CSV table of C-alpha atoms in Angstrom, one decimal:
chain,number,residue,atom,x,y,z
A,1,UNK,CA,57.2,6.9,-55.9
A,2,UNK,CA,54.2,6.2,-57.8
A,3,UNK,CA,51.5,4.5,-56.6
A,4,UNK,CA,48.9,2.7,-58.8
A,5,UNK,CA,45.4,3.2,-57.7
A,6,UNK,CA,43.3,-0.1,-57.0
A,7,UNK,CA,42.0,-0.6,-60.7
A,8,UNK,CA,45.4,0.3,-61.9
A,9,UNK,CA,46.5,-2.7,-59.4
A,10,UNK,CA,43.7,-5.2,-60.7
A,11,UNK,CA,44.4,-4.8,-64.3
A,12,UNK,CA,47.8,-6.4,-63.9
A,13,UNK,CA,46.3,-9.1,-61.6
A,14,UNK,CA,46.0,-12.1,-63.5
A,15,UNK,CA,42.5,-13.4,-62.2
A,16,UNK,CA,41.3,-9.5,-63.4
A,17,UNK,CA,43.3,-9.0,-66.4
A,18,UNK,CA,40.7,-9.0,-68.9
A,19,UNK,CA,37.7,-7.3,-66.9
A,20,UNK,CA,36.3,-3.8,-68.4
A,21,UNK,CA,36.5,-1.0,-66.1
A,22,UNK,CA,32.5,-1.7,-65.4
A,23,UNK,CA,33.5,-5.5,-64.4
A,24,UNK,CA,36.4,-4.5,-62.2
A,25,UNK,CA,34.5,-1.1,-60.5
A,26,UNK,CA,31.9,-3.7,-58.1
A,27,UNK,CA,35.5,-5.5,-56.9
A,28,UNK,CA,37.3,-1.9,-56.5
A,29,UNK,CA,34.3,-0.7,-54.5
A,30,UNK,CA,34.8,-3.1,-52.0
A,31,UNK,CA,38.6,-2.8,-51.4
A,32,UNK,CA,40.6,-0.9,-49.6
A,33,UNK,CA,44.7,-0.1,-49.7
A,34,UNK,CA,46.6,-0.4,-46.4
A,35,UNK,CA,50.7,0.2,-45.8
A,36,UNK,CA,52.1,-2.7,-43.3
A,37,UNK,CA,55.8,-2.0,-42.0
A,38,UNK,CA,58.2,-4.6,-42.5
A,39,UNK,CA,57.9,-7.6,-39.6
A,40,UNK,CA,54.1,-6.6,-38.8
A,41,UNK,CA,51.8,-9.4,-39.7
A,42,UNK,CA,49.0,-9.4,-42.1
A,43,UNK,CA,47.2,-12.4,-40.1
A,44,UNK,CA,48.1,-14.6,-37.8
A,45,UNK,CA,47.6,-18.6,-38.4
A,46,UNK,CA,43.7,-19.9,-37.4
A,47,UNK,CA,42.8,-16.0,-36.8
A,48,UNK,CA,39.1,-15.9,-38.4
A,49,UNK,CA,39.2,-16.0,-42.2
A,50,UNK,CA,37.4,-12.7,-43.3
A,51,UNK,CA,39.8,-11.0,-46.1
A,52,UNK,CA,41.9,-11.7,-49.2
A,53,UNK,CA,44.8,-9.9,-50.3
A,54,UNK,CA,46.6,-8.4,-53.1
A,55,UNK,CA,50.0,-7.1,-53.0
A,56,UNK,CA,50.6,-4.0,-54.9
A,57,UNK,CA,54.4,-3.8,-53.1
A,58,UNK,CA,56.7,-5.6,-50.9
A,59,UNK,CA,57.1,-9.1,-49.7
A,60,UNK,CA,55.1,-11.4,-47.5
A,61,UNK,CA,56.4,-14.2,-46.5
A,62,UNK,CA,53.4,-17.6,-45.3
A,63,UNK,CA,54.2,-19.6,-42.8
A,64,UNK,CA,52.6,-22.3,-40.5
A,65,UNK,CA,53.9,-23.4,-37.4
A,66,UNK,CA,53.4,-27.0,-35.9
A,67,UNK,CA,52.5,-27.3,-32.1
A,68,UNK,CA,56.3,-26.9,-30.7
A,69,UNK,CA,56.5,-23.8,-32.7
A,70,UNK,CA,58.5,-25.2,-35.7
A,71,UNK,CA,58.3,-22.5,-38.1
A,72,UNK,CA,57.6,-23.9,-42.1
A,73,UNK,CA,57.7,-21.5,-44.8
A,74,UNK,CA,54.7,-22.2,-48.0
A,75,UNK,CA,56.2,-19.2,-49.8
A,76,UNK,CA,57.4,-15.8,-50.5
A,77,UNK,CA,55.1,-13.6,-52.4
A,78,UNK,CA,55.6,-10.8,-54.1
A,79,UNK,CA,54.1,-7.5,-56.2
A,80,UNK,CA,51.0,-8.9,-58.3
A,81,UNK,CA,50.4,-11.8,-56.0
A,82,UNK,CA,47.3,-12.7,-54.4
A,83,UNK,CA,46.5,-14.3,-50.4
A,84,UNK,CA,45.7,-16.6,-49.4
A,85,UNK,CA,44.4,-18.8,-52.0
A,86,UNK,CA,42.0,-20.9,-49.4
A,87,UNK,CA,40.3,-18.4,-48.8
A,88,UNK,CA,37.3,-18.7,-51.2
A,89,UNK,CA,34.2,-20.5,-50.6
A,90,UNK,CA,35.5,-22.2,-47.0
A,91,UNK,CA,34.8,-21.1,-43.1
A,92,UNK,CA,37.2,-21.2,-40.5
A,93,UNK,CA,40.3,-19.7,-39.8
A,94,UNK,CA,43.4,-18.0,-41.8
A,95,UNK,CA,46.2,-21.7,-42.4
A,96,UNK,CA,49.1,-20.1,-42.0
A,97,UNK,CA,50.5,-16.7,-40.7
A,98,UNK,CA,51.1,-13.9,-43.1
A,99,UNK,CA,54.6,-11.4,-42.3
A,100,UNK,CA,55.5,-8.8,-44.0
A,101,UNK,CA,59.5,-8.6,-44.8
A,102,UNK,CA,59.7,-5.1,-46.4
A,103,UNK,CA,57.4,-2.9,-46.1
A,104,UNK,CA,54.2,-3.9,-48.2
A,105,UNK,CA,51.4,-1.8,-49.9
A,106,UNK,CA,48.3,-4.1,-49.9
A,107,UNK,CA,45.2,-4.2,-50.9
A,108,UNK,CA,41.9,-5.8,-48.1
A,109,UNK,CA,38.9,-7.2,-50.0
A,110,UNK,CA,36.7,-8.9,-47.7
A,111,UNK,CA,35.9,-12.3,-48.7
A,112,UNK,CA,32.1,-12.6,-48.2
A,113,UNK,CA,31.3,-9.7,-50.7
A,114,UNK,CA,34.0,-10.7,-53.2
A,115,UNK,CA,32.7,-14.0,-53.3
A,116,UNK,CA,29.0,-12.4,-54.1
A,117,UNK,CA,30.7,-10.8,-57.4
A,118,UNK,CA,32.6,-14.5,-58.1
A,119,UNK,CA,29.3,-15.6,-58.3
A,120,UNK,CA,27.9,-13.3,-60.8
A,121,UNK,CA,31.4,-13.8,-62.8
A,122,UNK,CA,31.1,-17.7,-63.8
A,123,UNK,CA,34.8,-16.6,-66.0
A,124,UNK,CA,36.1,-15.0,-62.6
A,125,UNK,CA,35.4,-18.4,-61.0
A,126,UNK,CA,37.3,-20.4,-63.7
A,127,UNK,CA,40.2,-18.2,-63.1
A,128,UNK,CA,40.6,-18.7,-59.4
A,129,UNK,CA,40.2,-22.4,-60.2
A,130,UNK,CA,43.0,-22.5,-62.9
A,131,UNK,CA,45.1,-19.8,-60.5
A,132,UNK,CA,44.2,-22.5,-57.8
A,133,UNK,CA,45.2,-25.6,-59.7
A,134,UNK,CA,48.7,-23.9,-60.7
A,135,UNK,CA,49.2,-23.8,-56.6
A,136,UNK,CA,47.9,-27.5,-56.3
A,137,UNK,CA,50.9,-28.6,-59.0
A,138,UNK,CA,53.2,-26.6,-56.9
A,139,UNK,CA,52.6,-28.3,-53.7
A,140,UNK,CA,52.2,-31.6,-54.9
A,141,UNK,CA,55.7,-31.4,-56.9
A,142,UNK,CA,57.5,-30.1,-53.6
A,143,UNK,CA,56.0,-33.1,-51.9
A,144,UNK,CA,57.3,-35.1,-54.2
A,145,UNK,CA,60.4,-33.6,-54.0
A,146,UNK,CA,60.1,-34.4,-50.3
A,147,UNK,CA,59.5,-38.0,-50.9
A,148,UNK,CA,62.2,-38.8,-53.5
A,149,UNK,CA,65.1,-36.7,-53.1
A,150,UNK,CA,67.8,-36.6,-49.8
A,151,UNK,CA,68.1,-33.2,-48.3
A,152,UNK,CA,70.9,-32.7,-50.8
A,153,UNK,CA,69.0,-32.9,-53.9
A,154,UNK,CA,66.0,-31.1,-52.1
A,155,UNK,CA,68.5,-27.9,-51.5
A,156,UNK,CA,69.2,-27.4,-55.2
A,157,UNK,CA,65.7,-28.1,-56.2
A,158,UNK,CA,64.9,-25.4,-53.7
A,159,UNK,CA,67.7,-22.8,-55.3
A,160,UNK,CA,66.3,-24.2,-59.3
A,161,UNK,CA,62.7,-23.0,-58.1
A,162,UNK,CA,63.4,-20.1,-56.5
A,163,UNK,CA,65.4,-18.8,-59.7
A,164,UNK,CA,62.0,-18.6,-61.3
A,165,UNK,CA,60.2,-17.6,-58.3
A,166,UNK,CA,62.3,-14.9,-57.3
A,167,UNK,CA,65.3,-14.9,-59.7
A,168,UNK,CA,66.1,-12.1,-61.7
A,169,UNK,CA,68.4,-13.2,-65.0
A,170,UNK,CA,72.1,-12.0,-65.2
A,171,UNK,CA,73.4,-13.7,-67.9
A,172,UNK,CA,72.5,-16.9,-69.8
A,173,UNK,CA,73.4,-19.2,-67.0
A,174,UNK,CA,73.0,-16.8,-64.2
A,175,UNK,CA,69.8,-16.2,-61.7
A,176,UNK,CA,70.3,-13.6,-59.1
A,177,UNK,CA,67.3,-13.9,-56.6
A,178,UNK,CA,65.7,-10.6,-55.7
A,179,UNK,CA,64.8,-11.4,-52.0
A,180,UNK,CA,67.6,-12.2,-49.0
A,181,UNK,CA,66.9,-15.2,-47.4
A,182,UNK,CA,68.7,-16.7,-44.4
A,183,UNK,CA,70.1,-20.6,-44.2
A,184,UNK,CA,67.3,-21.0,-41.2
A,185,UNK,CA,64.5,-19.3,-43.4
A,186,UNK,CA,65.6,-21.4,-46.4
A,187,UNK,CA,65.8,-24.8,-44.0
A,188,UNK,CA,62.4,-24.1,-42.8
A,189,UNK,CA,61.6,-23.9,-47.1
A,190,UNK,CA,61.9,-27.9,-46.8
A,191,UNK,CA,61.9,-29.1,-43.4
A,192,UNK,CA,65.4,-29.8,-42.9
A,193,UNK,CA,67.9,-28.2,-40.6
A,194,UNK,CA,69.8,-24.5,-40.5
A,195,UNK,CA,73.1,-27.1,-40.3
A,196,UNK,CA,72.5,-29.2,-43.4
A,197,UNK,CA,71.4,-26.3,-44.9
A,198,UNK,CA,74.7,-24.2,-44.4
A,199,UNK,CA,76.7,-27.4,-44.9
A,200,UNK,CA,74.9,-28.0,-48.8
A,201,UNK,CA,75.4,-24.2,-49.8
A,202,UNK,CA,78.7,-24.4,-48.7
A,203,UNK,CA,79.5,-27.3,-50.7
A,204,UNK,CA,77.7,-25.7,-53.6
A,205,UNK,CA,79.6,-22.5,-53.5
A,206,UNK,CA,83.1,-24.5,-53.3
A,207,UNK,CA,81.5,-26.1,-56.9
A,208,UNK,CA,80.6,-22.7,-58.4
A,209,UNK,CA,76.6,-23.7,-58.4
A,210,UNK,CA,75.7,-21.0,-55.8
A,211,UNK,CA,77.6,-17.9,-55.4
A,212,UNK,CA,76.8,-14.6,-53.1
A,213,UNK,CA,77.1,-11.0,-54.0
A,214,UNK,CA,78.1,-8.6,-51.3
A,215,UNK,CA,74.6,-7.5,-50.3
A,216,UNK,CA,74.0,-11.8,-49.4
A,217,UNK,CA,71.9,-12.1,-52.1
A,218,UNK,CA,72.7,-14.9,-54.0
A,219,UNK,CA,73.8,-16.4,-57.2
A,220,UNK,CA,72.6,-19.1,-58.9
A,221,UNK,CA,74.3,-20.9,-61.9
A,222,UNK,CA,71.2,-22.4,-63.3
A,223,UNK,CA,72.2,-25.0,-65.5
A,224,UNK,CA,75.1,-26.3,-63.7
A,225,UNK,CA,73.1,-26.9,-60.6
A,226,UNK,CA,70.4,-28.3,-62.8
A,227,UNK,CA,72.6,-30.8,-64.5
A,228,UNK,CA,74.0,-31.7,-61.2
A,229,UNK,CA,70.8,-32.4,-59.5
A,230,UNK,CA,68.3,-33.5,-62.2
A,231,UNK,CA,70.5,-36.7,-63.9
C-alpha cells in the first residue's frame, strides 16, 4: 500500500495547502511518522500537552470521561485530520483521550517548535484560527442541539451530521457512513443512553430513515430523516 511521505501528507492538509516546499520543509523537519495498532491510545486525557497530530490513515476516536468514568465522545477523526485543536499556544494537559479504532498512520509534531514556525507564518496563524473557528461553530451547534431538541430529534441530528462527517453518497437520497459505530458509542455521541438510543434507531429503521447493511454499517436516507426532524 502506498504510503505518502510527510510533505506528501502536508500538502493535502488544509492549514498547509498552499505552502511551497521551502515553507513546508522547517514543519517536515520536525515531525515524525508513527504506526498505532487499533485500541492503543494516542494520549490519555490531562497527560501533559507536548504534540499535535496529523492523521495520514485510520481512525481516532476523542473522548473525555467525567469523574465516574462516563465516557463522552467529541468526535471521530479521520485521514487528513488534525489533533487536538487546543493544543496551540496553551499549557497544561491533553482534554480528552485520543484511541485509535483501526490501525492509524500518524504523524507527531511537537507543539513548542511548531508553534516557533506559526510565529514566523502570520497566514499559518490565520489558518489555524479559521480551522479553529469551524470547530467552535461545531460545538456550539451541538450544544444547541442539546438544549432545544428531545433525545429523539438529537438522534437524527446526530445520523444528518454524521452523513457529512463520515457518509459516503450512495444514491441521491442515500449516505452510507464509512466508520461502524455501536448504539453505546453513538449514545455517548450526545449524552443520552445505549437504551434510548437502540429504542430511536429502531423506530427509524421500522420508518425507512435508517437502514443497515450486512457489515452494520449503516444507511442513512438523508432527506427523509431530514424532513422528519427539521419541520
Amino acid at each position: 500500500m502506498f504510503v505518502p511521505t510527510i510533505e506528501e501528507h502536508f500538502k493535502d492538509v488544509p492549514l498547509f495547502k498552499n505552502l511551497t516546499h521551502d515553507e513546508l520543509a522547517p514543519i517536515v523537519r520536525i515531525s515524525n511518522a508513527r504506526f498505532y495498532k487499533e485500541r492503543m491510545y494516542v494520549f490519555m486525557q490531562d497527560d501533559p500537552l507536548d504534540r499535535v497530530f496529523f492523521i495520514q490513515s485510520g481512525k481516532i476516536k476523542i473522548y473525555k470521561t467525567d469523574v465516574n468514568g462516563k465516557e463522552q465522545i467529541v468526535s471521530i477523526l479521520t485521514a487528513g485530520e488534525m489533533f487536538p485543536h487546543a493544543g496551540f499556544f496553551r499549557k497544561g494537559g491533553y482534554p480528552a483521550h485520543a484511541e485509535v479504532i483501526e490501525d492509524t498512520q500518524l504523524i507527531v509534531t511537537p507543539i513548542d517548535q511548531f508553534e516557533e514556525i506559526l510565529l514566523q507564518y502570520p497566514e499559518l496563524c490565520i489558518k489555524l484560527f479559521k480551522v479553529l473557528g469551524e470547530k467552535i461553530v461545531d460545538l456550539q451547534n451541538r450544544l444547541e442541539e442539546q438544549i432545544l431538541h428531545n433525545a429523539y430529534e438529537q438522534i437524527g441530528l446526530l445520523f444528518l451530521r454524521l452523513s457529512h462527517i463520515h457518509g459516503e453518497k450512495e444514491s441521491e437520497d442515500k449516505y452510507r457512513l464509512t466508520t461502524s459505530f455501536t448504539h453505546k458509542e453513538l449514545a455517548n455521541m450526545i449524552g443520552t443512553s445505549r437504551e434510548t438510543m437502540s429504542r430511536t434507531i429502531t423506530y427509524f429503521k421500522k420508518k425507512g430513515y435508517v437502514e443497515q447493511n450486512a457489515c452494520g454499517y449503516y444507511l442513512i436516507n438523508y432527506k427523509t430523516l431530514q424532513k422528519h426532524i427539521i419541520r
